[in-house]
XYZ file of C-alpha atoms in Angstrom:
657
model
C -243.736 192.430 -89.603
C -240.675 192.262 -92.636
C -238.895 190.781 -95.051
C -235.397 191.348 -93.163
C -237.147 190.482 -90.103
C -236.179 186.319 -89.980
C -237.584 187.504 -85.487
C -240.147 189.963 -84.525
C -240.641 189.267 -80.305
C -244.488 190.520 -80.369
C -245.486 193.739 -78.693
C -247.947 192.785 -75.642
C -248.200 195.785 -74.029
C -251.955 196.056 -73.306
C -252.862 192.946 -75.880
C -254.039 190.370 -72.121
C -256.839 189.761 -70.869
C -257.148 187.638 -67.955
C -260.185 185.716 -67.803
C -261.007 184.639 -64.170
C -264.097 182.665 -64.588
C -262.895 180.570 -67.487
C -265.991 180.894 -68.977
C -265.073 183.045 -72.102
C -265.121 181.886 -75.810
C -263.216 183.053 -79.140
C -266.778 185.395 -79.180
C -267.210 187.094 -76.335
C -263.746 187.722 -76.493
C -263.680 189.429 -80.063
C -266.765 191.433 -78.826
C -264.846 192.373 -75.614
C -262.234 193.844 -76.843
C -262.173 197.092 -74.641
C -261.121 194.861 -72.078
C -258.181 194.254 -73.278
C -255.042 196.158 -71.338
C -251.677 195.576 -69.776
C -251.710 193.940 -66.956
C -248.558 193.164 -64.186
C -245.539 191.061 -65.519
C -246.416 191.630 -69.229
C -244.019 193.056 -70.997
C -242.519 194.189 -74.437
C -241.893 190.219 -75.020
C -243.382 188.020 -72.829
C -246.430 187.439 -70.101
C -244.939 186.411 -67.321
C -248.217 186.147 -64.007
C -246.830 183.124 -62.002
C -248.960 180.320 -60.396
C -252.403 181.920 -61.523
C -254.908 179.620 -62.446
C -257.232 182.187 -64.629
C -257.171 181.556 -68.152
C -254.670 183.759 -70.134
C -256.218 185.868 -73.827
C -253.780 187.632 -76.376
C -255.221 189.642 -79.124
C -252.154 189.535 -81.393
C -252.577 192.727 -83.919
C -249.898 191.605 -87.105
C -248.947 194.251 -90.342
C -247.125 192.332 -92.584
C -245.098 194.868 -94.944
C -245.410 193.868 -98.596
C -242.328 192.543 -99.472
C -242.502 190.134 -96.595
C -242.918 186.601 -96.910
C -247.097 184.318 -96.458
C -244.945 181.676 -94.351
C -244.673 182.860 -90.105
C -243.725 180.117 -87.336
C -245.180 181.917 -83.729
C -243.187 180.181 -80.605
C -245.013 180.523 -78.090
C -241.119 179.750 -75.364
C -242.359 177.882 -72.505
C -243.879 174.493 -73.250
C -245.123 173.228 -69.952
C -247.755 175.267 -70.447
C -250.808 173.078 -70.963
C -253.283 174.227 -73.410
C -252.347 177.102 -75.731
C -254.817 177.626 -78.961
C -254.023 180.072 -81.686
C -257.448 180.918 -83.509
C -257.374 183.000 -87.007
C -260.659 184.462 -88.776
C -260.987 182.972 -92.284
C -262.942 184.367 -94.918
C -266.423 183.993 -94.134
C -265.510 185.974 -90.439
C -266.145 182.286 -88.445
C -263.336 182.153 -86.172
C -261.006 178.585 -86.379
C -258.149 177.554 -83.774
C -254.795 175.197 -83.790
C -254.370 173.454 -80.726
C -250.913 172.938 -79.151
C -249.935 172.348 -74.895
C -247.801 169.742 -73.028
C -251.743 168.406 -72.511
C -251.554 167.449 -76.190
C -250.242 164.105 -78.196
C -246.933 165.423 -79.966
C -248.801 164.098 -83.286
C -251.594 166.463 -82.765
C -249.270 169.854 -82.463
C -249.821 171.636 -85.304
C -245.562 172.250 -85.032
C -242.695 169.270 -84.008
C -240.426 171.640 -81.204
C -239.281 171.497 -78.481
C -241.344 174.081 -78.032
C -244.963 175.339 -78.641
C -244.870 176.526 -82.010
C -248.018 177.459 -84.739
C -247.558 177.617 -88.306
C -248.643 180.357 -89.627
C -249.692 182.312 -93.376
C -250.141 186.020 -93.103
C -251.195 187.425 -96.743
C -248.129 190.191 -96.986
C -249.786 194.226 -96.493
C -252.209 192.989 -94.908
C -253.068 193.405 -91.233
C -255.129 190.586 -89.413
C -255.453 190.282 -85.319
C -254.875 187.017 -83.869
C -255.211 185.663 -80.324
C -254.194 183.335 -78.271
C -255.843 181.375 -75.733
C -253.950 179.467 -72.246
C -254.690 177.733 -69.456
C -252.463 175.868 -67.658
C -252.157 174.306 -63.735
C -248.533 175.651 -63.563
C -246.506 178.597 -64.734
C -246.999 181.327 -66.491
C -244.898 182.233 -68.781
C -246.493 183.210 -71.954
C -242.562 184.600 -74.168
C -243.606 184.777 -78.050
C -242.070 185.735 -81.011
C -242.784 185.706 -85.152
C -240.052 183.750 -86.951
C -239.103 183.371 -90.962
C -238.869 179.374 -90.801
C -234.680 179.220 -92.026
C -234.365 182.159 -88.542
C -236.174 179.344 -86.512
C -233.820 177.031 -87.855
C -230.714 178.566 -87.684
C -231.539 179.652 -83.627
C -232.100 175.774 -83.660
C -228.693 175.173 -83.897
C -227.205 177.181 -81.711
C -229.878 176.396 -78.957
C -229.641 172.720 -80.492
C -225.958 172.252 -79.539
C -226.615 174.208 -76.025
C -228.599 171.831 -75.254
C -226.554 168.688 -76.647
C -224.213 170.157 -74.559
C -225.560 169.960 -71.576
C -227.717 167.019 -71.637
C -224.148 165.166 -72.566
C -222.581 166.363 -69.156
C -225.348 164.767 -67.175
C -225.164 162.062 -69.584
C -221.327 161.611 -69.271
C -221.940 162.527 -64.838
C -224.105 160.463 -65.069
C -222.880 157.154 -66.391
C -219.432 158.192 -64.974
C -221.392 158.155 -61.197
C -222.905 155.095 -61.481
C -219.615 152.828 -62.741
C -217.786 154.213 -59.679
C -220.845 152.764 -57.018
C -220.963 149.473 -58.828
C -217.242 149.529 -58.563
C -216.506 150.672 -54.799
C -220.545 150.181 -53.471
C -219.763 154.093 -51.864
C -223.835 155.121 -50.944
C -222.267 159.189 -52.457
C -221.922 157.942 -56.005
C -225.292 155.957 -55.907
C -227.903 159.252 -54.687
C -224.962 161.496 -56.970
C -226.449 159.556 -60.326
C -229.927 159.420 -58.863
C -229.671 163.454 -58.300
C -227.431 163.314 -62.816
C -231.046 161.896 -63.933
C -233.873 163.104 -61.690
C -232.651 166.708 -62.857
C -231.839 165.861 -66.529
C -235.360 163.819 -66.268
C -236.483 167.293 -64.882
C -235.167 169.859 -67.277
C -235.857 167.590 -70.363
C -239.860 167.652 -69.477
C -239.230 171.706 -68.587
C -237.206 172.367 -71.545
C -239.863 169.936 -74.148
C -236.924 167.712 -75.505
C -239.363 164.860 -73.102
C -242.346 165.093 -75.813
C -240.372 165.769 -78.737
C -237.487 162.808 -78.481
C -238.565 159.981 -75.881
C -241.844 159.348 -74.678
C -243.257 160.702 -77.849
C -247.386 160.783 -77.531
C -247.362 160.252 -73.722
C -249.458 163.078 -72.359
C -248.695 161.998 -68.048
C -244.848 162.089 -68.908
C -244.915 165.149 -70.583
C -247.022 166.713 -67.654
C -244.979 165.374 -64.437
C -241.431 164.827 -65.986
C -240.536 168.952 -64.170
C -241.670 168.693 -61.524
C -241.162 165.088 -59.888
C -238.597 164.589 -61.411
C -236.891 167.839 -59.472
C -238.814 166.415 -56.382
C -236.642 163.299 -57.451
C -233.199 165.188 -58.315
C -233.997 166.964 -55.000
C -234.670 164.534 -52.400
C -231.306 161.932 -53.881
C -229.193 166.016 -53.787
C -230.556 166.619 -49.915
C -229.602 162.524 -48.982
C -226.105 163.150 -51.277
C -225.580 166.340 -48.764
C -225.978 165.181 -45.781
C -224.168 162.238 -46.317
C -221.225 164.976 -47.749
C -220.855 166.745 -44.993
C -221.693 164.796 -42.964
C -224.077 167.126 -41.110
C -225.132 164.919 -38.027
C -221.583 165.268 -36.290
C -221.312 168.973 -37.812
C -224.139 170.655 -37.106
C -226.961 168.441 -35.814
C -229.656 171.059 -36.139
C -229.445 172.054 -39.637
C -229.618 168.945 -40.233
C -232.746 168.240 -38.707
C -234.553 171.280 -40.610
C -232.305 169.201 -43.628
C -234.285 165.696 -42.341
C -237.215 167.195 -42.590
C -236.922 169.318 -46.416
C -235.400 165.067 -47.587
C -238.881 164.065 -46.052
C -240.745 166.844 -47.750
C -239.094 165.803 -51.394
C -240.307 162.266 -50.966
C -243.532 162.321 -50.195
C -243.375 164.365 -53.162
C -241.905 162.464 -55.066
C -244.461 159.711 -53.990
C -247.837 162.074 -54.424
C -246.724 163.773 -56.577
C -248.869 161.965 -59.761
C -251.495 162.184 -57.232
C -251.069 165.875 -56.053
C -252.595 169.208 -58.451
C -249.933 170.579 -61.014
C -250.368 173.994 -59.216
C -249.349 172.771 -55.665
C -246.781 170.344 -56.762
C -245.147 172.878 -58.756
C -245.475 175.378 -56.196
C -244.373 172.737 -53.500
C -240.941 171.937 -55.256
C -239.479 175.104 -56.197
C -240.826 175.956 -52.929
C -238.727 172.941 -51.403
C -236.066 173.451 -53.709
C -235.288 176.853 -53.040
C -235.621 176.164 -48.994
C -232.512 173.578 -49.408
C -230.231 174.907 -51.671
C -230.232 177.695 -48.528
C -229.983 175.043 -45.781
C -226.662 173.005 -48.162
C -225.281 176.366 -48.645
C -225.344 176.634 -44.687
C -224.210 173.158 -43.905
C -221.527 173.391 -46.381
C -219.981 177.047 -44.577
C -219.846 174.268 -41.746
C -218.252 172.166 -42.699
C -215.821 174.264 -44.382
C -215.116 176.112 -41.103
C -214.264 172.505 -39.722
C -211.456 171.929 -41.729
C -213.252 169.443 -44.590
C -211.366 170.704 -47.955
C -213.676 169.063 -49.856
C -216.805 171.587 -48.354
C -214.967 174.549 -50.715
C -215.883 172.444 -54.129
C -219.270 171.467 -52.832
C -220.071 175.104 -51.089
C -219.425 176.636 -54.131
C -221.477 173.842 -56.912
C -224.506 174.527 -54.516
C -224.530 178.550 -54.650
C -223.928 177.883 -57.746
C -226.814 175.743 -58.378
C -228.904 178.456 -55.239
C -228.662 180.704 -57.441
C -230.083 178.829 -59.841
C -233.183 178.233 -58.679
C -234.129 181.072 -56.547
C -233.868 183.210 -59.939
C -236.334 180.014 -61.063
C -238.523 180.195 -58.112
C -238.666 183.594 -58.097
C -239.544 183.499 -62.115
C -242.041 180.941 -61.512
C -244.273 182.869 -59.200
C -244.127 185.581 -61.175
C -242.224 188.151 -59.458
C -239.254 187.991 -61.983
C -239.941 188.687 -65.924
C -239.117 185.404 -68.730
C -235.718 186.443 -71.030
C -232.977 184.423 -72.042
C -231.955 184.382 -68.793
C -234.153 183.194 -66.810
C -235.522 180.847 -69.067
C -232.237 179.387 -69.086
C -230.143 180.328 -65.509
C -231.566 176.091 -63.516
C -229.688 174.975 -66.269
C -226.571 177.169 -66.174
C -226.247 176.284 -62.546
C -227.056 172.605 -62.626
C -224.471 171.748 -65.396
C -221.807 174.274 -62.987
C -223.086 172.637 -59.305
C -223.278 169.250 -61.291
C -219.891 169.947 -62.415
C -218.206 170.960 -59.058
C -220.164 167.941 -56.781
C -218.212 165.681 -59.251
C -214.700 167.250 -58.273
C -215.616 167.274 -55.489
C -216.271 163.808 -54.606
C -212.462 163.246 -56.397
C -210.955 165.502 -53.889
C -212.836 163.891 -51.534
C -211.348 160.742 -52.869
C -207.732 161.552 -52.655
C -208.025 163.056 -49.378
C -209.232 160.012 -48.537
C -206.682 158.397 -49.638
C -203.886 160.916 -48.308
C -205.744 159.526 -44.724
C -204.885 155.716 -45.382
C -201.922 156.788 -46.998
C -200.890 158.450 -43.398
C -202.342 155.603 -41.506
C -201.059 152.719 -42.673
C -197.351 155.212 -42.628
C -198.431 155.086 -38.498
C -199.557 151.865 -38.584
C -196.396 150.144 -39.739
C -194.745 152.455 -36.997
C -197.110 151.638 -34.577
C -196.557 147.466 -35.600
C -193.164 147.924 -35.510
C -192.484 150.008 -31.853
C -195.772 146.791 -30.604
C -192.330 144.215 -32.226
C -189.963 146.050 -29.706
C -192.328 146.922 -26.835
C -193.572 142.323 -27.392
C -190.093 141.138 -27.559
C -189.165 143.216 -24.207
C -192.757 141.732 -22.779
C -191.926 139.151 -23.642
C -188.240 137.956 -21.294
C -190.415 139.766 -18.486
C -193.372 137.809 -19.529
C -191.271 134.588 -19.309
C -189.535 135.343 -15.655
C -193.281 136.147 -13.976
C -195.171 132.927 -15.189
C -192.080 130.707 -14.636
C -192.155 133.012 -10.724
C -195.785 132.787 -10.724
C -196.577 128.991 -11.904
C -194.036 128.135 -8.672
C -195.810 130.262 -6.101
C -199.436 128.619 -7.828
C -197.826 125.337 -7.431
C -197.331 126.085 -3.327
C -200.657 127.738 -3.292
C -202.605 124.524 -4.693
C -201.244 122.870 -2.512
C -201.781 124.895 0.083
C -205.808 125.341 -0.453
C -205.400 121.176 -1.466
C -204.533 120.970 2.194
C -206.725 123.159 3.791
C -209.548 121.683 1.893
C -208.795 117.768 3.337
C -208.550 119.550 6.276
C -211.544 120.647 6.439
C -213.311 117.817 5.233
C -211.548 115.673 7.399
C -213.401 118.331 10.149
C -217.161 118.228 9.006
C -217.072 114.143 8.546
C -215.954 114.314 12.113
C -218.269 117.260 13.183
C -220.878 114.647 11.426
C -219.693 111.746 13.632
C -219.717 114.118 16.341
C -223.371 114.964 16.621
C -224.548 111.537 15.608
C -222.803 109.657 18.739
C -224.328 112.773 20.943
C -227.675 112.690 19.262
C -227.587 108.068 19.724
C -225.817 108.794 23.424
C -228.604 111.110 24.484
C -231.768 109.029 23.052
C -231.386 105.931 24.652
C -230.854 107.848 28.342
C -234.384 110.056 27.116
C -235.451 106.263 26.195
C -234.290 104.407 29.127
C -236.079 108.276 31.406
C -239.595 107.820 28.969
C -240.308 103.820 29.571
C -239.265 104.453 33.336
C -241.853 106.873 33.916
C -243.945 105.060 31.853
C -243.073 102.088 34.030
C -244.433 104.121 36.989
C -247.428 104.769 35.873
C -248.587 101.359 35.276
C -246.841 100.119 38.525
C -250.376 102.568 40.439
C -252.731 101.039 40.933
C -254.538 103.828 42.409
C -254.756 106.905 40.469
C -252.071 108.677 41.567
C -252.869 111.907 43.555
C -252.330 115.048 41.785
C -248.676 116.116 42.252
C -247.853 112.906 41.410
C -249.911 113.783 37.557
C -248.811 117.330 37.317
C -245.006 115.876 38.335
C -244.996 113.365 35.404
C -246.415 116.423 32.782
C -243.680 118.245 33.464
C -241.659 114.325 33.069
C -243.246 113.995 29.768
C -243.040 117.984 28.438
C -239.534 117.541 29.615
C -238.461 114.704 26.817
C -240.303 116.102 24.219
C -238.407 119.112 24.720
C -235.040 116.894 24.563
C -236.373 115.002 21.168
C -237.789 119.290 19.606
C -233.940 120.071 20.849
C -232.433 117.411 19.967
C -234.809 117.666 16.291
C -232.599 121.050 16.247
C -229.152 120.329 16.425
C -229.752 117.332 13.875
C -231.160 120.433 11.085
C -228.301 122.757 11.405
C -226.308 119.904 10.283
C -227.985 119.279 7.496
C -228.765 121.795 6.273
C -224.897 122.018 4.604
C -225.450 118.282 2.504
C -226.457 119.360 -0.639
C -228.331 115.402 -1.568
C -230.165 115.136 2.160
C -233.636 114.077 1.665
C -237.012 115.380 3.405
C -239.076 111.625 4.249
C -242.646 113.308 3.584
C -245.718 112.146 5.000
C -249.272 114.092 4.966
C -249.570 115.863 7.920
C -252.161 117.347 9.826
C -250.425 120.514 10.565
C -253.411 122.063 13.453
C -251.903 119.695 14.872
C -248.687 119.725 14.400
C -249.168 123.258 15.827
C -251.952 122.608 18.764
C -248.419 120.139 19.977
C -246.908 123.207 20.745
C -248.323 123.904 23.920
C -247.791 120.215 24.928
C -243.349 121.458 24.135
C -243.222 124.340 26.460
C -242.989 124.599 29.799
C -245.943 125.015 32.435
C -245.824 129.737 32.271
C -245.749 129.485 28.565
C -248.891 127.241 27.439
C -250.876 129.549 28.365
C -249.539 132.001 26.711
C -250.551 130.941 22.441
C -253.616 132.218 21.273
C -254.727 130.241 18.399
C -256.761 131.259 15.515
C -257.295 128.364 12.481
C -258.850 128.522 9.524
C -261.892 126.181 8.830
C -261.144 123.108 6.343
C -257.638 123.399 5.846
C -256.089 120.489 3.283
C -253.494 118.044 4.125
C -249.984 119.023 3.930
C -247.074 116.985 2.531
C -244.003 117.196 3.859
C -241.476 116.127 6.370
C -243.082 116.131 9.996
C -239.802 116.702 11.612
C -238.625 119.369 9.661
C -242.275 121.763 9.889
C -241.916 120.899 13.753
C -238.945 121.568 13.843
C -239.803 125.164 11.906
C -242.582 125.405 13.758
C -241.283 125.363 16.835
C -237.911 127.595 16.024
C -241.073 129.797 15.246
C -242.750 129.915 18.760
C -239.881 130.157 20.751
C -238.411 133.198 18.840
C -242.083 135.410 19.743
C -242.112 133.699 23.415
C -238.076 134.723 23.741
C -239.009 138.353 22.681
C -241.712 139.133 24.616
C -243.130 139.987 27.404
C -243.417 136.829 30.090
C -246.775 138.220 31.121
C -247.556 138.854 26.574
C -250.050 136.762 24.313
C -247.987 135.522 21.585
C -251.383 134.396 18.729
C -250.369 131.515 15.854
C -253.255 132.461 12.406
C -253.508 130.276 9.549
C -255.547 130.618 5.587
C -255.753 129.808 2.870
C -254.191 131.702 -0.032
C -252.088 131.384 -3.229
C -248.588 132.739 -4.803
C -248.101 133.446 -8.179
C -251.586 131.584 -8.616
C -250.357 128.662 -6.603
C -252.836 127.416 -3.578
C -250.942 127.236 -0.183
C -251.341 127.498 3.776
C -250.250 130.787 5.149
C -248.976 130.016 9.094
C -248.370 133.378 10.578
C -246.514 134.089 14.364
C -247.250 137.177 15.970
C -245.691 138.481 18.910
C -245.515 142.151 21.141
C -241.450 142.440 21.776
C -239.945 145.133 20.451
C -239.796 144.171 16.729
C -237.521 143.928 14.108
C -235.731 146.821 13.328
C -236.483 148.705 9.841
C -233.157 147.408 7.615
C -232.708 144.504 9.333
C -235.758 142.128 7.807
C -233.727 139.694 5.511
C -230.775 140.079 7.699
C -232.004 138.528 10.523
C -232.142 135.136 8.180
C -228.680 135.214 8.183
C -227.194 131.862 9.914
C -225.549 133.289 13.114
C -226.976 136.704 12.854
C -227.975 138.292 15.886
C -229.345 142.294 16.395
C -228.059 144.405 18.926
C -231.402 144.644 19.739
C -231.734 141.699 21.801
C -228.194 141.572 22.454
C -229.694 140.419 26.763
C -231.649 137.773 25.144
C -230.021 134.173 25.117
C -228.984 132.711 21.228
C -227.860 131.604 18.401
C -228.899 132.678 15.753
C -229.926 130.145 13.884
C -233.978 129.786 14.397
C -234.881 131.647 12.277
C -232.963 130.102 9.744
C -233.749 126.285 10.411
C -237.119 128.191 9.855
C -236.797 129.800 6.261
C -234.368 127.048 5.376
C -237.302 124.354 6.369
C -240.002 126.077 4.890
C -237.596 126.984 0.822
C -237.013 123.021 1.213
C -240.834 122.641 1.483
C -241.493 124.760 -2.020
C -242.240 127.552 0.291
C -241.243 130.720 1.954
C -240.610 132.643 5.122
C -240.411 136.615 5.392
C -241.121 139.512 8.081
C -245.167 141.307 7.231
C -244.700 145.114 8.307
C -246.865 146.068 11.019
C -246.981 149.678 11.198
C -249.598 149.742 13.549
C -248.615 147.582 15.816
C -245.995 146.332 18.258
C -244.364 142.916 17.526
C -242.367 141.409 15.043
C -245.114 138.643 12.560
C -243.600 136.305 10.683
C -245.093 134.903 8.248
C -244.887 131.671 6.306
C -246.626 130.009 2.614
C -246.369 126.782 2.472
C -247.205 124.897 -1.490
C -251.046 122.391 -1.778
C -249.714 121.118 -4.488
C -247.285 117.911 -3.597
C -245.167 118.837 -6.792
C -243.967 122.122 -5.338
C -242.319 119.717 -2.221
C -238.576 119.424 -3.144
């Protein structure tokens, strides 16, 4: 090095040794100088080993010209290296080390600078050998330069001016878009601002300005600023891109990939402080490169679908893709470290931020134009609507007059019909009550006469006379039952009709049925009663009508010599204890699909058209069962012919309505 050389790039070919065991000290390295050799990734100005866990030793033979100054500065142009130690030998032959790196507080570094700089006093005309030890979890890109102090100061003026322009532009864009977000509350501007903030903080750490100007001696932010902040930048950029390009609707498949990368960015930002630095840096570099490609594809898709502002977005992300891609390739050691690859990230991100800001402005203009067009169309539509409403108003007024007149006439007819119907129901009820009264009177007379005949006989009547008396008694009971059925049919139309509740022995009621049947049907009933049935609470007359209808329905549709089975058992429905009553016949059964229709009033199946009846028996039976809080249904019988009707009555008095 001579006095005319203000800057000397270090020739590193053949002067690098990788300690993969991380166990060598300076004495062992000096003794094994023959192990230094040329390595892949090293060149004239730098070593770039990518993400390698080995400790790097660099041997620097120095020859200073006679006319050269004594004071030099050795610059290691990668401020993200963790530990860098410069070893020099004193006059006694002992080696001394000076330390720097982003794990060393700013006040403990030998020289205040954005990069890692070591002051070195070299004696003119004398050869000397220096050794550098570099250990880092991040990218091992190691550019080395010897500077004279004044030459470094002059180079820094231009370098700092460029950096001030870049970070000042980011600050202006951040402030401007934050103000827009506060003014219009559009989340796009917030995500854009977070993206600018993350990019700025990350590059402050990457370029070494964070510890130099902002967080000082704090080691943790200096170590994590670059990967964590860029993960936040990637997260905000992913949210911004997906919302700006409306990818969920325009490209759902690509959007799902973008969603996965967004989640990965979020995990990197949240877990960055706990992940190993080498893993975190690789993940952030790889994720950023992948999402840049996806963003470019989304922009192309949106541009093809006619989104005008996607042109600026596409151009911006292409610049960022180049910057991220080149930086990632450099970090992995696949590209050399030089002025272009070291600053391409700032160049690409700066152009991208500017173009995205213009894209946001263009989006505002597009929205304003669409709003103006929509307002114009709305005004025209409103004018047409007013004209249409004016025309409709006249027609509607005429139609209202006509409809009002027709409605008044219809109401008058309806009122007349309701009055006639009400009068008809009243006359029907009066007629039925009158007939019932007239029937009960002769029935009572007949019953009294029969009783008198029995009392008048002083001797027991012959067997034939006793049978006749029994037939008369059965006939009277039958007539009373028919009368109750007729009255019950009329009562189903009365909403406020109340039951007369009493304690009922249901088995006695069922057994009484045999005395109301003819002599031919009395022997057809077969009973199977459950033991110890509790007393029910209900209306005796109503339950008698229900049982008569169920049993007569079974007798009617069974062959004349067939049996009808009546079974009782205790059980629960929806947790409520109750009594099951099954009436099983041997008739043709109920056709499939008519299990509910048979309970409709006046329904008669075509299969039993030859049998007498009005179709009200089962309707009345279900009505009575429901009034008692129970239910009546048809039970399927796949293995046997005939029909099975199952009535369930609750034992809890509160269930009776």
